[in-house]
XYZ file of C-alpha atoms in Angstrom:
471
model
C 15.150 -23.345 -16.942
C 11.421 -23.062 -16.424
C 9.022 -21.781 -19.580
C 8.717 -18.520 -17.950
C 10.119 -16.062 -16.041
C 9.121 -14.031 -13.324
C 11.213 -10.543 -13.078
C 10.928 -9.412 -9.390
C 9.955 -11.349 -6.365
C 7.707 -8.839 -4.660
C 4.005 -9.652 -3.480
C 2.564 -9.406 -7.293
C 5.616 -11.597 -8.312
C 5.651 -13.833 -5.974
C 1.607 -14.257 -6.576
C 2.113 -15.069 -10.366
C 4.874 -17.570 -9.760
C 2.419 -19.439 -7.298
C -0.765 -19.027 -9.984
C 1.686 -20.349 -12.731
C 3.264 -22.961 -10.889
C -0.195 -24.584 -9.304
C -0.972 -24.994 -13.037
C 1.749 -27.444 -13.215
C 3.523 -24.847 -15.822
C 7.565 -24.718 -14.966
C 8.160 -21.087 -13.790
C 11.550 -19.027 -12.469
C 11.494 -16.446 -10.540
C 14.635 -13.500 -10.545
C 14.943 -11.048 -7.788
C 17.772 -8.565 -7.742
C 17.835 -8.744 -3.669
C 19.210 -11.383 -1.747
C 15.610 -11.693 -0.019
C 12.296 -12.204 -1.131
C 9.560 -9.760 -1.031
C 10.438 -6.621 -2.670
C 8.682 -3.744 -0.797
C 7.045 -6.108 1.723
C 9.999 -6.975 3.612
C 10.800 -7.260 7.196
C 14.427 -7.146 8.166
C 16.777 -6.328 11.816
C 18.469 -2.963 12.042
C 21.129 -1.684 13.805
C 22.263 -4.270 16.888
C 19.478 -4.490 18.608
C 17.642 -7.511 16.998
C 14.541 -6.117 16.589
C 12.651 -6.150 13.152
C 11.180 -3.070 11.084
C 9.087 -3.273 8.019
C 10.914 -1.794 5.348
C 7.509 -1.118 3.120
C 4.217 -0.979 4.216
C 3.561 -2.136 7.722
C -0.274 -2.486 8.105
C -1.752 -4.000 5.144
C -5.843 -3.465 4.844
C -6.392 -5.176 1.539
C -4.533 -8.178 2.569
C -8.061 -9.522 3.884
C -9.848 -8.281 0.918
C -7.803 -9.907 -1.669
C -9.030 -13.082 -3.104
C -5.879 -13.916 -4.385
C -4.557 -14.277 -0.994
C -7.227 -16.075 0.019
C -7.269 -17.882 -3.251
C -3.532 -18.841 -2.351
C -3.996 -19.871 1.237
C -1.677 -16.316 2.486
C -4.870 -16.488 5.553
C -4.188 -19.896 6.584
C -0.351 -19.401 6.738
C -0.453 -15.896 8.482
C -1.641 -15.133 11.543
C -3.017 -11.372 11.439
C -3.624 -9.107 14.478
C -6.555 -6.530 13.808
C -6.872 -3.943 16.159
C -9.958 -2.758 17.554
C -8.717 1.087 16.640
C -8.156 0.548 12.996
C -6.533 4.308 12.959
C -7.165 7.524 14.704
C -6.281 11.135 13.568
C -4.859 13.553 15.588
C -6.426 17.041 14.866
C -4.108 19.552 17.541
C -5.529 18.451 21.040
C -8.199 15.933 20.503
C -8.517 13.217 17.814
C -10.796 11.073 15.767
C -11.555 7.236 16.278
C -11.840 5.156 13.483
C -13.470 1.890 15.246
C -14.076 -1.367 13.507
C -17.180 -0.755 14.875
C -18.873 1.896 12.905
C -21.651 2.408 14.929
C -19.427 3.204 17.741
C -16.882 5.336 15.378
C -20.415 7.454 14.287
C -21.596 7.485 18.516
C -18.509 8.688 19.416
C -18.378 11.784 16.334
C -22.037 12.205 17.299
C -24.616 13.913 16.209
C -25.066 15.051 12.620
C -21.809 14.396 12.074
C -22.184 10.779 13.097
C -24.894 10.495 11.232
C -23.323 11.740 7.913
C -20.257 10.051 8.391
C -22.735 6.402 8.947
C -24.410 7.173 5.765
C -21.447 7.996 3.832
C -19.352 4.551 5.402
C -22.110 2.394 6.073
C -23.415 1.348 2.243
C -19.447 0.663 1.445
C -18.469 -1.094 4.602
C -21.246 -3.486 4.015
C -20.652 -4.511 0.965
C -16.448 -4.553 1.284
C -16.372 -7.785 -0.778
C -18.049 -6.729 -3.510
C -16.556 -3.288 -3.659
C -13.375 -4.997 -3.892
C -14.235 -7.022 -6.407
C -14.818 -4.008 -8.585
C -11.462 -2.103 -7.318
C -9.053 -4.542 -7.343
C -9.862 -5.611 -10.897
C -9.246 -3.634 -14.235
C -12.317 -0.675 -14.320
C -13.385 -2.128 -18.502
C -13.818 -5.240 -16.572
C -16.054 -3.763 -13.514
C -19.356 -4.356 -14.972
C -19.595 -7.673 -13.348
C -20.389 -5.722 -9.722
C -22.598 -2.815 -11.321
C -24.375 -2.580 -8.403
C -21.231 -1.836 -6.113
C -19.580 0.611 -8.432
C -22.617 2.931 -8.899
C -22.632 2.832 -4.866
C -18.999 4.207 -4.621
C -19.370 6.189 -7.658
C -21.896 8.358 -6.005
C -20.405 8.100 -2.520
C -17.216 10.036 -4.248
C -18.603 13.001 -4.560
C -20.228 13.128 -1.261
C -16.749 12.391 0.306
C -15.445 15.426 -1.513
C -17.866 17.610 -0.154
C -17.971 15.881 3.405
C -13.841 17.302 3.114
C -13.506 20.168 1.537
C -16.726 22.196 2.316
C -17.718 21.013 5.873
C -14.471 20.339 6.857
C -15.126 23.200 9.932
C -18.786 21.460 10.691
C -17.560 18.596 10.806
C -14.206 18.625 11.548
C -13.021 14.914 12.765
C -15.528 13.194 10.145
C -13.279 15.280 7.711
C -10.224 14.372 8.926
C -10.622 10.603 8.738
C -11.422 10.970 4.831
C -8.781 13.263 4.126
C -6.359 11.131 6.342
C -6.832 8.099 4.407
C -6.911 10.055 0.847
C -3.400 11.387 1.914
C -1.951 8.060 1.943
C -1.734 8.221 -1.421
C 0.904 10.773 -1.916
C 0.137 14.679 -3.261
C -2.845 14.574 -1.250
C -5.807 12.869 -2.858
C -6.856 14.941 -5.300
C -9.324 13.704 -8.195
C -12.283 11.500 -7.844
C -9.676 8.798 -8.484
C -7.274 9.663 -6.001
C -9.949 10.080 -2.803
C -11.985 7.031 -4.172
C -9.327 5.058 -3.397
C -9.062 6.855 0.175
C -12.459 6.130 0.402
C -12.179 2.422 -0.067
C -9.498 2.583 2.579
C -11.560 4.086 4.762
C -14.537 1.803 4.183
C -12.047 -1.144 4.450
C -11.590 0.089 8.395
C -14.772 -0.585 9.288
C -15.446 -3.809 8.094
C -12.616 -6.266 8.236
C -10.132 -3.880 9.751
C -6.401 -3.284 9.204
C -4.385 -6.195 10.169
C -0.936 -6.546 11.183
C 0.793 -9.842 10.321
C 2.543 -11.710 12.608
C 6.233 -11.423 12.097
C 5.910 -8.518 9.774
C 5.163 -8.367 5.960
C 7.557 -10.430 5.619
C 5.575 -13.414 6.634
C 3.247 -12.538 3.536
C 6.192 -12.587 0.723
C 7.420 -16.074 2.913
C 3.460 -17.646 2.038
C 3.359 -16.933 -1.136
C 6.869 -18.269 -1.737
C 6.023 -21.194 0.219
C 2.677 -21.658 -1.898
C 4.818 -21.022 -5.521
C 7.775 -23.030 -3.999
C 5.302 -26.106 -3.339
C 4.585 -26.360 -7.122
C 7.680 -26.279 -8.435
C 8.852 -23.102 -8.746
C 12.527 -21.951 -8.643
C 13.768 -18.852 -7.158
C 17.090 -17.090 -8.167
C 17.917 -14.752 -5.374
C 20.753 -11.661 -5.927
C 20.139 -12.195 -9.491
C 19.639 -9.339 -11.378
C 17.782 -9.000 -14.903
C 19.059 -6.110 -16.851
C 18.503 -7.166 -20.807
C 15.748 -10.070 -22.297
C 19.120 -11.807 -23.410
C 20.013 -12.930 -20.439
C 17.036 -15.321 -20.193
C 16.131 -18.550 -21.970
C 12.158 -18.361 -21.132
C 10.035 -16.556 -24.375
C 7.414 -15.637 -21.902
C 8.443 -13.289 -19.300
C 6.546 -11.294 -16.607
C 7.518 -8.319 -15.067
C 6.798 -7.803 -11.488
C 9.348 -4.801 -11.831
C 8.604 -0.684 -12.318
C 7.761 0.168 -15.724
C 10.847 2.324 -16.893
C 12.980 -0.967 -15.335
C 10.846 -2.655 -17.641
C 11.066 -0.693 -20.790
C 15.053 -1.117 -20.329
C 15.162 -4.836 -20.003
C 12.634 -5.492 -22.859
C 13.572 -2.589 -24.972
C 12.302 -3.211 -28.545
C 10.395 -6.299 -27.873
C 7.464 -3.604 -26.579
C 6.442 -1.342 -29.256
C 7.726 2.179 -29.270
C 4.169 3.848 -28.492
C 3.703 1.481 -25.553
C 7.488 1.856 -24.379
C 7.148 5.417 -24.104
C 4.786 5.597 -21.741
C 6.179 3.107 -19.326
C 9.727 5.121 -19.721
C 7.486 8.834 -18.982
C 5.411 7.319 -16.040
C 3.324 9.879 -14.371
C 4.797 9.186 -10.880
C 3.491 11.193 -7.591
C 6.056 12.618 -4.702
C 7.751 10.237 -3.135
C 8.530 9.258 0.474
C 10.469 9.069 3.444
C 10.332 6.380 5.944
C 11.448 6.376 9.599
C 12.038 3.589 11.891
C 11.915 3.915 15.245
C 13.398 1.617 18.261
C 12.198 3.039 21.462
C 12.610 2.163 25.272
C 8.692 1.663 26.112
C 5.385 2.141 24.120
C 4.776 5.815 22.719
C 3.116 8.710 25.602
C 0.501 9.806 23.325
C -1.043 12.733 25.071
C -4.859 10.975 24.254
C -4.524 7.276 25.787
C -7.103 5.615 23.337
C -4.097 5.819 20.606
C -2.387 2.721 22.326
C -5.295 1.163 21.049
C -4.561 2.071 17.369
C -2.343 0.095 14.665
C -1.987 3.297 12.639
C -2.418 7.521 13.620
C -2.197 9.918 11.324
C -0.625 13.516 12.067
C -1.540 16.383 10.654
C -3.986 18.479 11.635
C -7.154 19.233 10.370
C -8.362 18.020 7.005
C -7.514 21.360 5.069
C -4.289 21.683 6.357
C -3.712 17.925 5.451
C -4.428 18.457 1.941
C -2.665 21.586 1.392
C 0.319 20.326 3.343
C -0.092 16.801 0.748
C 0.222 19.545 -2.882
C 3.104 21.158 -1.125
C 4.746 17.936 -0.585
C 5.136 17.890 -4.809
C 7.415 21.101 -5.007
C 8.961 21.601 -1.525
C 9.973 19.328 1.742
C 7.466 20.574 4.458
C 8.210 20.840 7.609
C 5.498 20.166 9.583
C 4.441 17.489 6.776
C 1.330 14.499 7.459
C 2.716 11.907 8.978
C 1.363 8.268 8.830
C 2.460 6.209 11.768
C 2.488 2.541 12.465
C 2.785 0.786 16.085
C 3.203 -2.859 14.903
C 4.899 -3.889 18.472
C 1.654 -3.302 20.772
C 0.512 -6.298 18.561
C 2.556 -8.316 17.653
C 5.287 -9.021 20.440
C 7.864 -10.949 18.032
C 9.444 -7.494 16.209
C 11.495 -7.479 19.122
C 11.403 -9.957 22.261
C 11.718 -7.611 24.717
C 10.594 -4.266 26.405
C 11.728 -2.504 23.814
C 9.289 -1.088 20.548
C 9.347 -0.098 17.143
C 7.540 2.220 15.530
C 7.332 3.232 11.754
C 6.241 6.266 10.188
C 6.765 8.177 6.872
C 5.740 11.294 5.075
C 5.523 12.061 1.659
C 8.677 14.768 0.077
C 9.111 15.344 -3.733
C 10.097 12.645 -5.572
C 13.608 11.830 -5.635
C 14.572 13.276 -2.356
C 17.615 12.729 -0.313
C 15.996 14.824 2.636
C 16.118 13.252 5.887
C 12.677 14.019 7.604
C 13.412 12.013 10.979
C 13.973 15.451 12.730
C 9.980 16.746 11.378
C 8.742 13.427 12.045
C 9.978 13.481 15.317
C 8.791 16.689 16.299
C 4.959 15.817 15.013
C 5.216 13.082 17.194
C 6.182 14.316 19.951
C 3.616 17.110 19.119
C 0.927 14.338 19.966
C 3.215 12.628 22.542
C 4.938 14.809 24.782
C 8.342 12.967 25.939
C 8.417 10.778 22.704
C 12.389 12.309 21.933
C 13.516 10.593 25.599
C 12.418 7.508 24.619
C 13.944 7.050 21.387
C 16.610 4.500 21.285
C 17.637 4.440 17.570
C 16.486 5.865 14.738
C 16.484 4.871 10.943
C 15.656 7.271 8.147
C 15.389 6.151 4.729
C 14.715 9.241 2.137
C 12.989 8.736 -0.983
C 15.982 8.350 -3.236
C 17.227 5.154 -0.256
C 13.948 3.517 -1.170
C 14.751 3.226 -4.552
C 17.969 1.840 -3.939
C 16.708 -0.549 -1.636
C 14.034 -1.654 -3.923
C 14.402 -0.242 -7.886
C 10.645 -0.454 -8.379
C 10.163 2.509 -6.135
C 11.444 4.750 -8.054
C 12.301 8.096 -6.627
C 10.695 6.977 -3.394
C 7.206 6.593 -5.048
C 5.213 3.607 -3.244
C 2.395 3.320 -5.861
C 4.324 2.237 -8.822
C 2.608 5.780 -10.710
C 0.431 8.608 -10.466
C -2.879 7.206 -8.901
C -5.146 10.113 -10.487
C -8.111 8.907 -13.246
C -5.323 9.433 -16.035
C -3.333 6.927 -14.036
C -5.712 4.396 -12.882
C -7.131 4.033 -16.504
C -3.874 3.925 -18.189
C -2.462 0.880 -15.703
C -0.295 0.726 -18.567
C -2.821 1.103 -20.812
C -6.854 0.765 -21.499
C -7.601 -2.849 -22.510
C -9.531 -5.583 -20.660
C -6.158 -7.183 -20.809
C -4.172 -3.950 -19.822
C -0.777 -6.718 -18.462
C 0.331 -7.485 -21.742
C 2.970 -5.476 -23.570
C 4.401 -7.781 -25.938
C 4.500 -10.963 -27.332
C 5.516 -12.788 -24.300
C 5.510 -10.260 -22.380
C 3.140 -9.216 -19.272
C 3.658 -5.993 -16.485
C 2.147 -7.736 -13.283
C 3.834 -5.437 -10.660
C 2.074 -2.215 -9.146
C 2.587 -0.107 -12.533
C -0.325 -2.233 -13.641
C -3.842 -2.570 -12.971
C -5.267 -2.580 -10.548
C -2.460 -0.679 -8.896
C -0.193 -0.391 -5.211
C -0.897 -2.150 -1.994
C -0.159 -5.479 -0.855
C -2.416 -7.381 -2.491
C -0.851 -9.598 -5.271
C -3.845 -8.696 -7.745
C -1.579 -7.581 -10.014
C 0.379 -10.943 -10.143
C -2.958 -12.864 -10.032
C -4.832 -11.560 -13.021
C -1.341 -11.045 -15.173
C -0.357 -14.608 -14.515
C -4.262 -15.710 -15.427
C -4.003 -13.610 -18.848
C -0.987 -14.915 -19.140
C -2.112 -18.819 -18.844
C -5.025 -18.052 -21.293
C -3.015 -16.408 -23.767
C 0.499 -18.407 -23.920
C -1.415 -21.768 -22.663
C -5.347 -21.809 -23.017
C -5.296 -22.475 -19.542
C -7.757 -20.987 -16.791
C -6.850 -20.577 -13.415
């Protein structure tokens, strides 16, 4: 057996297994699946052959993350950007979110080009360093001053550009609260809508890529990179107790009450507590689609989009988002992804799939593939007739199809201040939890997305801790 242990082979497990094992430190990695990747996996359904995501299908920090590109994930993917990073669909017409941001602000025009330029164009230009800031513990952020009094005073501007001239500037509005709304309960917080705004920044620089073969081909790198060092991989392996392992140094690339449960008293009780009562937002509900030909969008620019949001305008988008806590809407914002215009491998034919989801209260075994049909076909008259077969996974399915996602909750905990500063906890070393013992999935800082930053900087506290090594 290695010297440590890797719990979980998602992309922030997978990441740490390839930092540790490049180090020339032996490392095993334990995934309760029979497949690598945790939430970013891509997998056939039904008979058809054709291949759905069953996480997150476009991934916009995968270009911003220097641990990808510190692990070589660019030079073994292949990513498709699309021109139309996303559009929103507000009733009859909808907003363009270009890579090009002078042509997203020509085509809003006027003075609500113009706002939406100045609000976009500071952030956009300075992506790299903005990430550097957000996809690294906050205590640490100093480093990038600069950058994080730009977005710290870009925040509140956003805010106001969404809530109060949401009617004067109506698709401007809808593009921030769009991308605040993908984190579920509908953005609310500084926190929660900064990180909308970072998405939305992220659009117009480098874009929102697609990979090649699905996310799947960005667990398969970083397997491939760990796997080239030396690391071992125990597939359909489940960790349930500390006992069952020989390594004394074990990170956890699980959720945090899985966590708690398998370490039990090796994490002090204060600290165990608060992984067991994570803050967690509503959860989700994802539908896959297999359909006969591309999607009849009313508005023909949205072939030309890897993601469209439905929903309506930005007020009803955020009201629609609180509801989504208590009660399963039924008109609910709906995030859709068209990975097949792009990438012609998901399923060798005609054919297309299409994935979407929408955000229900946590835990729920609702099956929304009847509301998220109808707001699609609200936007694409004739979608219904095209459908071929259809996959709904409620929120409760996610967990069991990945145990990290618990209750259906994709961001591994509440995303508001609260929960970005307490990533388990406040420390400029907020991974470890124990003696040994590191949290390196989503739960930690610097949160969800497909970015392996998690992995990365646990792995590299871990190496400077357990080994005086730097990465």
């Amino acid at each position: 057996m290695g010297e440590v242990a890797v719990v979980g082979a998602g992309p922030n497990g997978l990441t740490a297994a390839a930092v540790i094992a490049r180090v020339g430190v032996p490392v095993t990695v334990y995934e309760a699946n029979a497949e690598l990747g945790g939430a970013a996996r891509t997998q056939r359904l039904g008979t058809s052959g054709a291949t759905f995501d069953l996480g997150s299908a476009v991934h916009p920090m995968a270009l911003l993350s220097p641990a990808f590109v510190d692990l070589g994930v660019h030079r073994r993917v292949r990513f498709e950007t699309p021109e139309l990073s996303f559009a929103h669909v507000l009733d009859r017409r909808s907003a363009h979110a270009w890579r090009d941001l002078d042509r997203t602000a020509e085509e809003l025009g006027g003075a609500e080009g113009r706002v939406y330029q100045r609000l976009l164009g500071p952030l956009s230009e300075h992506i790299d360093e903005l990430a550097a800031v957000l996809l690294n513990p906050l205590p640490r952020a100093g480093r990038e001053g600069a950058a994080l009094a730009r977005f710290a005073a870009a925040v509140p501007s956003a805010m106001v550009l969404r809530d109060l001239y949401s009617e004067r500037f109506p698709r401007a509005a809808a593009l921030l609260a769009g991308c605040a709304a993908h984190l579920a309960g509908g953005g609310r917080g500084p926190a929660a809508l900064g990180s909308g705004l970072f998405l939305a920044a992220s659009a117009h620089a480098g874009g929102w890529p697609i990979p090649i073969g699905g996310s799947q081909a960005i667990s398969d790198a970083l397997a491939e990179e760990a796997a080239a060092h030396g690391a071992q991989f125990h597939r359909s392996q489940p960790v349930t107790d500390l006992r069952q392992l020989d390594e004394e140094v074990v990170l956890f690339a699980v959720g945090a009450e899985e966590t708690a449960r398998i370490a039990g008293e090796r994490i002090r009780p204060p600290l165990r507590r608060r992984l067991v009562s994570t803050r967690r937002p509503p959860g989700s509900c994802v539908v896959h689609f297999l359909l006969r030909e591309p999607v009849p969008w009313r508005e023909k620019q949205l072939h030309r989009a890897g993601t469209v949001h439905l929903g309506g305008d930005a007020r009803r988008v955020v009201r629609v988002e609180r509801q989504s806590r208590t009660h399963t809407v039924q008109r609910p914002y709906v995030i859709v992804s068209q990975p097949s215009l792009f990438d012609g491998s998901r399923t060798g034919d005609n054919t297309q799939v299409l994935w979407a989801y929408c955000h229900v209260p946590r835990g729920s075994s609702a099956d929304m593939s009847a509301a998220v049909t109808a707001q699609i076909e609200a936007a694409a008259p004739g979608f219904s007739d095209i459908v071929l077969e259809r996959y709904a996974v409620p929120a409760d399915g996610l967990e069991q199809q990945n145990a990290a996602l618990v209750g259906g909750d994709i961001t591994g905990g509440s995303m508001d201040l609260r929960g970005v500063l307490l990533r388990p906890r406040l420390s400029s070393s907020p991974w470890r939890i124990g003696r040994g013992l590191y949290l390196v999935s989503s739960a930690a800082s610097p949160g969800p997305s497909v970015h392996g930053m998690g992995g990365y900087l646990g792995a590299a506290d871990m190496l400077r801790t357990e080994y005086s090594l730097t990465v």
